[in-house]
Backbone as JSON Lines, residues from 0, in Angstrom:
{"i":0,"aa":"M","n":[0.47,-9.93,22.42],"ca":[0.01,-9.06,22.24],"c":[-0.5,-8.2,22.28]}
{"i":1,"aa":"E","n":[-0.2,-6.37,22.61],"ca":[-1.23,-5.75,22.2],"c":[-0.4,-4.06,22.58]}
{"i":2,"aa":"A","n":[-0.69,-3.45,21.12],"ca":[-0.73,-2.91,21.14],"c":[-0.55,-1.61,22.45]}
{"i":3,"aa":"R","n":[0.68,-0.65,21.71],"ca":[1.4,0.23,22.94],"c":[0.15,1.82,23.42]}
{"i":4,"aa":"L","n":[-0.98,1.66,22.69],"ca":[-1.77,2.63,22.25],"c":[-2.85,2.25,21.9]}
{"i":5,"aa":"N","n":[-3.23,2.61,21.86],"ca":[-5.28,2.22,21.34],"c":[-5.06,3.9,19.76]}
{"i":6,"aa":"L","n":[-5.25,3.87,19.83],"ca":[-4.56,5.54,18.39],"c":[-6.11,5.56,18.67]}
{"i":7,"aa":"M","n":[-7.39,5.2,18.3],"ca":[-8.74,6.02,18.79],"c":[-9.1,6.35,19.82]}
{"i":8,"aa":"A","n":[-8.76,5.97,20.74],"ca":[-9.44,5.75,22.17],"c":[-8.14,7.48,22.9]}
{"i":9,"aa":"S","n":[-7.78,8.45,21.42],"ca":[-7.47,9.37,21.82],"c":[-8.42,9.92,20.43]}
{"i":10,"aa":"P","n":[-8.51,11.38,21.67],"ca":[-8.97,12.52,20.41],"c":[-8.38,13.07,19.58]}
{"i":11,"aa":"V","n":[-7.01,13.81,20.15],"ca":[-6.74,13.96,18.75],"c":[-6.66,12.94,18.3]}
{"i":12,"aa":"A","n":[-5.32,12.08,18.25],"ca":[-4.83,10.85,17.01],"c":[-6.82,10.12,16.44]}
{"i":13,"aa":"A","n":[-8.19,9.73,17.08],"ca":[-9.27,9.27,16.18],"c":[-9.27,10.11,15.03]}
{"i":14,"aa":"K","n":[-9.65,12.01,15.32],"ca":[-9.72,13.03,14.19],"c":[-9.39,13.36,13.82]}
{"i":15,"aa":"A","n":[-7.15,13.08,13.5],"ca":[-6.48,13.42,12.16],"c":[-6.31,11.51,11.42]}
{"i":16,"aa":"M","n":[-6.91,9.92,12.52],"ca":[-6.75,9.48,11.94],"c":[-8.24,9.36,10.47]}
{"i":17,"aa":"K","n":[-9.47,9.83,10.67],"ca":[-10.64,9.64,10.25],"c":[-9.78,9.62,8.93]}
{"i":18,"aa":"H","n":[-10.16,11.44,9.09],"ca":[-8.94,12.29,7.75],"c":[-8.03,11.05,6.46]}
{"i":19,"aa":"I","n":[-6.83,10.64,7.5],"ca":[-6.4,9.8,6.76],"c":[-7.07,8.91,6.39]}
{"i":20,"aa":"V","n":[-8.09,7.78,6.66],"ca":[-8.86,7.36,6.08],"c":[-10.05,7.17,4.88]}
{"i":21,"aa":"A","n":[-10.51,8.52,5.64],"ca":[-11.17,9.85,4.54],"c":[-11.15,9.62,3.78]}
{"i":22,"aa":"A","n":[-9.04,10.19,3.27],"ca":[-7.5,9.29,1.79],"c":[-8.7,8.83,1.33]}
{"i":23,"aa":"G","n":[-8.14,7.55,1.88],"ca":[-8.06,5.74,1.73],"c":[-8.96,5.96,0.37]}
{"i":24,"aa":"K","n":[-10.26,6.01,1.13],"ca":[-11.37,5.62,0.61],"c":[-12.07,7.03,-0.24]}
{"i":25,"aa":"A","n":[-11.09,8.57,-0.75],"ca":[-11.43,8.05,-1.62],"c":[-11.06,8.27,-3.57]}
{"i":26,"aa":"L","n":[-9.35,6.78,-2.65],"ca":[-9.24,6.84,-3.93],"c":[-10.28,5.28,-4.35]}
{"i":27,"aa":"A","n":[-10.77,4.25,-4.21],"ca":[-11.23,3.98,-4.25],"c":[-12.96,3.93,-5.3]}
{"i":28,"aa":"D","n":[-13.03,5.87,-5.44],"ca":[-13.14,5.9,-6.98],"c":[-12.65,6.67,-7.66]}
{"i":29,"aa":"S","n":[-11.38,6.88,-7.77],"ca":[-10.04,6.78,-8.58],"c":[-10.57,5.9,-9.56]}
{"i":30,"aa":"T","n":[-9.75,5.67,-11.45],"ca":[-9.94,4.93,-11.73],"c":[-8.23,4.32,-12.17]}
{"i":31,"aa":"L","n":[-8.09,3.89,-11.13],"ca":[-6.52,3.23,-10.99],"c":[-6.97,1.89,-10.37]}
{"i":32,"aa":"P","n":[-6.38,1.19,-10.88],"ca":[-7.39,-0.69,-10.23],"c":[-7.91,-0.96,-9.38]}
{"i":33,"aa":"A","n":[-8.3,-1.67,-8.8],"ca":[-8.59,-1.72,-7.55],"c":[-7.05,-2.28,-7.04]}
{"i":34,"aa":"A","n":[-7.34,-3.52,-7.93],"ca":[-6.27,-4.34,-7.84],"c":[-4.35,-4.24,-7.89]}
{"i":35,"aa":"T","n":[-4.66,-3.25,-9.06],"ca":[-3.31,-2.88,-7.99],"c":[-3.06,-1.71,-6.86]}
{"i":36,"aa":"R","n":[-3.94,-0.83,-6.86],"ca":[-4.14,-0.1,-5.08],"c":[-3.59,-1.17,-3.99]}
{"i":37,"aa":"E","n":[-4.06,-2.29,-3.62],"ca":[-3.61,-3.5,-3.13],"c":[-2.21,-4.46,-3.43]}
{"i":38,"aa":"L","n":[-1.56,-4.3,-4.65],"ca":[-0.15,-4.51,-4.29],"c":[0.64,-2.95,-3.82]}
{"i":39,"aa":"V","n":[0.0,-2.77,-4.8],"ca":[1.07,-1.3,-3.95],"c":[1.15,-1.19,-1.86]}
{"i":40,"aa":"M","n":[0.03,-1.75,-1.97],"ca":[-0.25,-1.22,-0.3],"c":[0.58,-2.55,0.31]}
{"i":41,"aa":"L","n":[-0.06,-3.31,-0.56],"ca":[1.34,-5.35,-0.43],"c":[1.97,-4.18,0.1]}
{"i":42,"aa":"R","n":[2.06,-3.89,-1.05],"ca":[4.82,-3.4,-0.89],"c":[4.85,-3.08,-0.44]}
{"i":43,"aa":"A","n":[4.35,-2.02,0.0],"ca":[5.02,-1.09,1.53],"c":[4.73,-1.55,2.05]}
{"i":44,"aa":"S","n":[3.27,-2.29,2.09],"ca":[3.36,-2.75,3.29],"c":[5.02,-4.35,4.07]}
{"i":45,"aa":"Q","n":[5.11,-4.88,3.28],"ca":[5.75,-6.01,3.29],"c":[7.05,-5.25,3.8]}
{"i":46,"aa":"I","n":[7.74,-3.74,2.83],"ca":[9.37,-2.61,2.91],"c":[8.96,-2.07,4.39]}
{"i":47,"aa":"N","n":[7.08,-1.56,4.95],"ca":[7.89,-1.4,6.43],"c":[7.26,-2.26,7.51]}
{"i":48,"aa":"G","n":[7.35,-3.1,7.49],"ca":[6.77,-3.89,8.52],"c":[5.97,-3.7,9.08]}
{"i":49,"aa":"C","n":[4.95,-4.1,8.2],"ca":[3.92,-3.24,9.58],"c":[1.88,-4.6,8.76]}
{"i":50,"aa":"A","n":[2.73,-5.29,9.62],"ca":[2.6,-6.92,10.24],"c":[0.84,-6.65,10.05]}
{"i":51,"aa":"G","n":[0.05,-5.53,10.59],"ca":[-1.37,-5.22,10.56],"c":[-2.16,-5.3,9.32]}
{"i":52,"aa":"C","n":[-1.0,-4.0,8.58],"ca":[-1.37,-3.74,7.35],"c":[-1.37,-4.96,6.01]}
{"i":53,"aa":"I","n":[-0.46,-5.83,6.35],"ca":[0.19,-6.8,5.96],"c":[-0.86,-7.6,5.36]}
{"i":54,"aa":"D","n":[-1.44,-7.96,6.63],"ca":[-2.74,-8.91,6.98],"c":[-4.22,-8.21,6.37]}
{"i":55,"aa":"M","n":[-4.48,-7.4,6.23],"ca":[-5.74,-6.76,5.42],"c":[-5.66,-6.29,4.75]}
{"i":56,"aa":"H","n":[-4.52,-6.11,3.46],"ca":[-4.52,-5.63,2.77],"c":[-3.88,-7.47,1.99]}
{"i":57,"aa":"T","n":[-3.75,-8.18,2.22],"ca":[-3.73,-9.43,2.14],"c":[-3.66,-10.54,1.45]}
{"i":58,"aa":"K","n":[-5.61,-10.75,2.95],"ca":[-6.84,-10.28,2.97],"c":[-8.43,-9.83,2.14]}
{"i":59,"aa":"D","n":[-8.05,-8.56,2.35],"ca":[-8.61,-8.05,1.35],"c":[-7.92,-8.4,-0.08]}
{"i":60,"aa":"A","n":[-7.37,-8.35,-0.45],"ca":[-6.85,-8.7,-2.23],"c":[-7.38,-10.06,-2.35]}
{"i":61,"aa":"A","n":[-8.04,-11.51,-1.56],"ca":[-8.15,-12.51,-1.49],"c":[-9.49,-12.3,-1.98]}
{"i":62,"aa":"A","n":[-10.13,-11.42,-0.87],"ca":[-11.38,-11.3,-0.46],"c":[-12.31,-10.69,-2.4]}
{"i":63,"aa":"A","n":[-11.03,-9.96,-2.98],"ca":[-11.44,-9.41,-4.54],"c":[-10.93,-9.7,-5.24]}
{"i":64,"aa":"G","n":[-11.13,-10.99,-5.22],"ca":[-10.75,-12.03,-6.32],"c":[-9.18,-12.82,-6.6]}
{"i":65,"aa":"E","n":[-7.96,-11.69,-6.23],"ca":[-6.41,-11.95,-6.2],"c":[-6.52,-13.11,-6.14]}
{"i":66,"aa":"S","n":[-5.01,-14.24,-6.14],"ca":[-4.74,-15.12,-6.3],"c":[-3.74,-15.79,-4.86]}
{"i":67,"aa":"A","n":[-3.91,-15.89,-4.94],"ca":[-3.03,-16.37,-3.72],"c":[-1.3,-16.55,-4.05]}
{"i":68,"aa":"V","n":[-1.28,-17.16,-4.55],"ca":[0.95,-17.06,-6.21],"c":[0.4,-15.43,-6.4]}
{"i":69,"aa":"R","n":[-0.29,-14.68,-6.84],"ca":[0.24,-12.92,-7.08],"c":[0.63,-12.39,-5.54]}
{"i":70,"aa":"L","n":[-0.56,-13.25,-4.83],"ca":[0.34,-12.52,-3.98],"c":[0.89,-12.98,-2.57]}
{"i":71,"aa":"N","n":[1.57,-14.17,-2.89],"ca":[2.8,-14.3,-2.35],"c":[3.61,-14.17,-3.3]}
{"i":72,"aa":"L","n":[3.45,-13.72,-3.9],"ca":[5.03,-13.67,-4.48],"c":[4.76,-11.69,-4.86]}
{"i":73,"aa":"V","n":[4.26,-11.65,-4.6],"ca":[4.71,-9.68,-3.69],"c":[5.68,-9.31,-3.67]}
{"i":74,"aa":"A","n":[6.71,-9.81,-2.77],"ca":[7.77,-9.57,-2.43],"c":[8.78,-9.56,-3.11]}
{"i":75,"aa":"A","n":[8.83,-9.67,-4.0],"ca":[9.94,-10.98,-5.56],"c":[9.44,-10.66,-6.45]}
{"i":76,"aa":"W","n":[8.28,-8.97,-6.49],"ca":[8.42,-8.78,-8.28],"c":[8.59,-8.86,-8.98]}
{"i":77,"aa":"R","n":[10.04,-8.56,-9.01],"ca":[10.71,-8.74,-10.13],"c":[10.95,-10.09,-10.07]}
{"i":78,"aa":"E","n":[11.3,-11.3,-10.36],"ca":[11.26,-12.21,-10.44],"c":[10.3,-12.71,-10.85]}
{"i":79,"aa":"A","n":[9.62,-12.96,-9.98],"ca":[7.11,-12.16,-11.12],"c":[7.32,-13.15,-12.22]}
{"i":80,"aa":"K","n":[6.29,-13.55,-12.51],"ca":[6.16,-13.47,-15.14],"c":[5.04,-13.0,-14.06]}
{"i":81,"aa":"V","n":[4.74,-12.83,-12.58],"ca":[2.96,-12.6,-13.0],"c":[1.81,-11.54,-12.88]}
{"i":82,"aa":"F","n":[2.8,-11.05,-12.7],"ca":[2.02,-9.11,-12.93],"c":[2.54,-9.03,-14.57]}
{"i":83,"aa":"T","n":[1.53,-7.55,-13.9],"ca":[1.37,-6.85,-16.04],"c":[2.7,-6.15,-15.84]}
{"i":84,"aa":"D","n":[2.85,-5.64,-17.0],"ca":[4.27,-4.03,-16.85],"c":[4.34,-2.99,-15.72]}
{"i":85,"aa":"A","n":[2.64,-2.22,-16.19],"ca":[1.43,-1.65,-15.47],"c":[1.83,-2.03,-14.37]}
{"i":86,"aa":"E","n":[1.43,-2.93,-13.18],"ca":[1.53,-3.58,-12.34],"c":[3.14,-3.04,-11.31]}
{"i":87,"aa":"R","n":[4.13,-3.73,-12.63],"ca":[5.6,-3.99,-12.32],"c":[6.01,-2.39,-11.36]}
{"i":88,"aa":"A","n":[5.91,-1.47,-13.63],"ca":[5.92,0.52,-12.72],"c":[5.64,0.83,-11.16]}
{"i":89,"aa":"A","n":[4.15,0.33,-11.27],"ca":[3.37,0.72,-9.58],"c":[4.56,0.41,-8.77]}
{"i":90,"aa":"L","n":[4.38,-1.56,-8.71],"ca":[5.24,-1.61,-7.66],"c":[6.67,-1.13,-7.21]}
{"i":91,"aa":"E","n":[6.95,-1.25,-8.44],"ca":[9.1,-0.33,-8.33],"c":[8.54,1.28,-8.02]}
{"i":92,"aa":"L","n":[7.11,2.36,-8.29],"ca":[7.2,3.18,-7.71],"c":[6.11,3.74,-6.34]}
{"i":93,"aa":"A","n":[5.71,2.23,-5.95],"ca":[6.26,2.36,-4.54],"c":[7.21,1.88,-3.93]}
{"i":94,"aa":"E","n":[8.08,0.65,-4.11],"ca":[9.06,1.03,-4.33],"c":[9.98,2.35,-3.85]}
{"i":95,"aa":"Q","n":[10.26,2.45,-4.05],"ca":[10.47,4.15,-4.06],"c":[9.96,5.06,-3.11]}
{"i":96,"aa":"G","n":[8.83,4.99,-3.71],"ca":[8.02,6.34,-2.94],"c":[8.29,5.56,-1.27]}
{"i":97,"aa":"T","n":[8.79,4.22,-0.91],"ca":[8.42,4.19,0.42],"c":[9.55,4.89,1.21]}
{"i":98,"aa":"R","n":[11.26,3.76,-0.09],"ca":[12.05,3.33,0.64],"c":[13.0,5.23,-0.54]}
{"i":99,"aa":"I","n":[12.77,6.44,0.34],"ca":[12.81,7.75,0.15],"c":[14.1,8.24,0.94]}
{"i":100,"aa":"A","n":[14.11,7.19,1.85],"ca":[15.6,7.17,2.71],"c":[16.87,7.03,1.87]}
{"i":101,"aa":"D","n":[16.54,5.69,1.43],"ca":[17.28,5.42,0.7],"c":[17.52,5.59,-0.35]}
{"i":102,"aa":"A","n":[17.12,6.83,-0.86],"ca":[17.94,7.16,-1.75],"c":[17.79,8.92,-1.65]}
{"i":103,"aa":"A","n":[19.1,9.63,-2.69],"ca":[19.6,10.57,-1.67],"c":[17.5,11.33,-2.84]}
{"i":104,"aa":"G","n":[17.79,10.97,-4.03],"ca":[17.57,11.39,-4.94],"c":[15.1,11.28,-4.65]}
{"i":105,"aa":"G","n":[15.06,10.37,-4.57],"ca":[13.98,9.85,-4.21],"c":[13.13,8.67,-5.16]}
{"i":106,"aa":"V","n":[12.45,8.58,-5.79],"ca":[12.01,8.93,-6.93],"c":[12.6,8.43,-7.92]}
{"i":107,"aa":"T","n":[13.52,8.3,-8.79],"ca":[13.75,8.25,-10.43],"c":[13.02,9.15,-11.29]}
{"i":108,"aa":"D","n":[13.81,9.52,-12.4],"ca":[13.1,10.17,-13.26],"c":[13.02,8.66,-14.37]}
{"i":109,"aa":"E","n":[13.36,8.09,-14.03],"ca":[13.05,6.83,-14.81],"c":[12.04,5.81,-14.56]}
{"i":110,"aa":"V","n":[11.96,5.38,-13.55],"ca":[10.6,5.19,-12.83],"c":[9.38,5.97,-12.21]}
{"i":111,"aa":"W","n":[10.02,6.95,-12.13],"ca":[8.14,8.02,-13.11],"c":[8.15,7.94,-14.28]}
{"i":112,"aa":"A","n":[9.14,7.81,-15.36],"ca":[8.37,8.21,-16.19],"c":[7.94,6.61,-17.06]}
{"i":113,"aa":"N","n":[8.42,6.13,-16.46],"ca":[8.17,4.32,-16.77],"c":[6.5,4.37,-16.2]}
{"i":114,"aa":"A","n":[6.5,4.64,-14.98],"ca":[4.78,4.45,-14.57],"c":[4.56,5.88,-15.74]}
{"i":115,"aa":"A","n":[4.19,6.35,-16.17],"ca":[3.78,7.91,-16.65],"c":[3.57,7.15,-17.66]}
{"i":116,"aa":"K","n":[4.03,5.63,-18.61],"ca":[3.65,5.67,-19.78],"c":[2.29,4.33,-19.38]}
{"i":117,"aa":"Y","n":[1.79,3.6,-18.13],"ca":[0.8,3.21,-18.5],"c":[-0.66,3.91,-16.95]}
{"i":118,"aa":"Y","n":[0.48,4.75,-16.87],"ca":[-0.8,4.86,-15.62],"c":[-1.0,6.87,-16.42]}
{"i":119,"aa":"D","n":[-2.07,7.12,-16.49],"ca":[-2.63,9.37,-17.35],"c":[-1.88,9.51,-15.83]}
{"i":120,"aa":"E","n":[-2.76,11.19,-15.46],"ca":[-2.26,11.58,-14.92],"c":[-2.99,11.34,-13.98]}
{"i":121,"aa":"D","n":[-4.63,11.56,-13.72],"ca":[-4.79,10.53,-12.39],"c":[-4.98,9.03,-11.53]}
{"i":122,"aa":"Q","n":[-4.92,8.71,-12.41],"ca":[-3.75,7.79,-11.8],"c":[-3.12,7.71,-11.03]}
{"i":123,"aa":"L","n":[-1.67,8.75,-12.26],"ca":[0.07,8.87,-11.37],"c":[-1.42,9.46,-9.69]}
{"i":124,"aa":"A","n":[-1.21,10.11,-9.57],"ca":[-2.57,11.26,-9.02],"c":[-1.93,10.6,-7.5]}
{"i":125,"aa":"A","n":[-3.29,9.41,-8.03],"ca":[-4.27,8.02,-7.2],"c":[-2.84,7.53,-6.5]}
{"i":126,"aa":"L","n":[-1.9,7.32,-7.15],"ca":[-0.98,5.85,-6.93],"c":[-0.06,6.95,-5.81]}
{"i":127,"aa":"V","n":[0.43,8.27,-6.49],"ca":[1.43,8.46,-5.3],"c":[0.87,8.53,-4.02]}
{"i":128,"aa":"T","n":[-1.34,9.47,-3.79],"ca":[-1.94,9.02,-2.98],"c":[-1.67,8.11,-1.88]}
{"i":129,"aa":"Q","n":[-2.54,7.16,-2.76],"ca":[-2.11,5.68,-2.46],"c":[-0.25,5.66,-2.24]}
{"i":130,"aa":"I","n":[-0.23,5.24,-2.23],"ca":[1.94,5.56,-1.86],"c":[1.81,6.0,-0.57]}
{"i":131,"aa":"A","n":[1.61,7.47,-0.15],"ca":[1.58,8.08,0.44],"c":[0.28,7.39,2.4]}
{"i":132,"aa":"V","n":[-0.12,7.44,2.0],"ca":[-1.93,6.84,2.89],"c":[-1.11,5.64,3.37]}
{"i":133,"aa":"I","n":[-0.75,4.23,2.83],"ca":[-0.41,3.34,3.68],"c":[0.22,3.58,4.02]}
{"i":134,"aa":"N","n":[1.9,4.38,3.64],"ca":[3.03,4.78,4.08],"c":[2.49,5.82,5.99]}
{"i":135,"aa":"A","n":[1.08,6.47,5.34],"ca":[0.76,6.95,6.57],"c":[0.49,5.73,8.06]}
{"i":136,"aa":"F","n":[-0.14,4.76,7.35],"ca":[-0.72,3.92,8.14],"c":[-0.02,3.12,8.0]}
{"i":137,"aa":"N","n":[1.0,2.6,7.88],"ca":[2.63,1.71,8.77],"c":[3.39,2.06,8.47]}
{"i":138,"aa":"R","n":[3.28,3.26,9.15],"ca":[4.68,4.31,10.24],"c":[3.46,3.98,11.69]}
{"i":139,"aa":"G","n":[2.3,4.32,11.82],"ca":[1.73,4.33,13.15],"c":[1.97,3.36,13.47]}
{"i":140,"aa":"N","n":[0.91,1.7,12.4],"ca":[0.92,0.96,13.22],"c":[1.92,0.18,13.7]}
{"i":141,"aa":"V","n":[3.67,0.43,12.32],"ca":[4.6,0.41,13.97],"c":[4.84,0.86,15.41]}
{"i":142,"aa":"I","n":[4.89,2.2,15.38],"ca":[5.73,2.57,16.45],"c":[4.98,2.23,17.72]}
{"i":143,"aa":"I","n":[2.61,1.6,17.01],"ca":[1.67,1.16,18.86],"c":[2.24,-0.33,18.07]}
{"i":144,"aa":"Q","n":[3.05,-0.68,17.63],"ca":[3.25,-2.1,18.08],"c":[2.27,-2.66,17.16]}
{"i":145,"aa":"Q","n":[0.48,-2.79,16.63],"ca":[-0.07,-2.7,16.31],"c":[-0.36,-4.15,15.4]}
{"i":146,"aa":"P","n":[-0.55,-4.87,16.62],"ca":[-0.83,-7.04,16.54],"c":[-2.15,-7.08,14.62]}
{"i":147,"aa":"A","n":[-1.48,-7.93,14.51],"ca":[-2.25,-8.66,13.11],"c":[-2.26,-10.24,13.32]}
{"i":148,"aa":"G","n":[-3.03,-10.35,12.19],"ca":[-4.13,-12.53,12.27],"c":[-5.56,-11.8,12.2]}
{"i":149,"aa":"D","n":[-5.79,-11.34,12.78],"ca":[-7.23,-11.0,13.63],"c":[-7.98,-10.38,12.73]}
{"i":150,"aa":"Y","n":[-7.81,-9.78,11.56],"ca":[-8.03,-8.85,10.38],"c":[-9.14,-9.6,10.04]}
{"i":151,"aa":"Q","n":[-10.86,-8.87,9.97],"ca":[-11.74,-9.99,9.24],"c":[-12.08,-8.7,7.77]}
{"i":152,"aa":"V","n":[-12.26,-9.18,6.82],"ca":[-12.26,-8.6,5.29],"c":[-12.9,-7.66,5.6]}
{"i":153,"aa":"G","n":[-13.56,-6.17,5.36],"ca":[-13.93,-5.56,5.3],"c":[-14.43,-5.27,6.61]}
{"i":154,"aa":"Q","n":[-13.54,-5.21,7.72],"ca":[-13.86,-4.46,9.24],"c":[-13.43,-3.3,9.49]}
{"i":155,"aa":"F","n":[-12.91,-2.33,8.16],"ca":[-12.96,-1.12,8.25],"c":[-13.74,0.34,6.84]}
{"i":156,"aa":"H","n":[-14.28,-0.77,6.33],"ca":[-15.02,-0.09,5.46],"c":[-16.28,0.03,5.56]}
């Protein structure tokens, strides 16, 4: 399987993608826990059906010490006992932030208030930005049908 298009071969797309990559890298300097960022990116990628990002974030999270049990249960986080209340709040925010079109109001006040119980304003800003960035990557990869499975940990870092 080959991608429909090599975005990095296009000067315009490559330039734009570098900015999206830079935005994602800036989030690594936030106080939002790295494990939370990876769980959020994995969940949004699952929702969007982005095989490339699922491959990448599962492998990166595992390499950073995340357990296989937690990674395997991200898709069913509501029924899993392995996530903290803060992680659950972040995962719910990620779901609603990813599924904006499914709910006329977008992210509910209840979900926002729940996330705000666990994260300060800087962490909330990082969380919102992380959700937006991963959704941008997901959409690009899904549109061009980027194949998955051969990602190596740290390949794009």
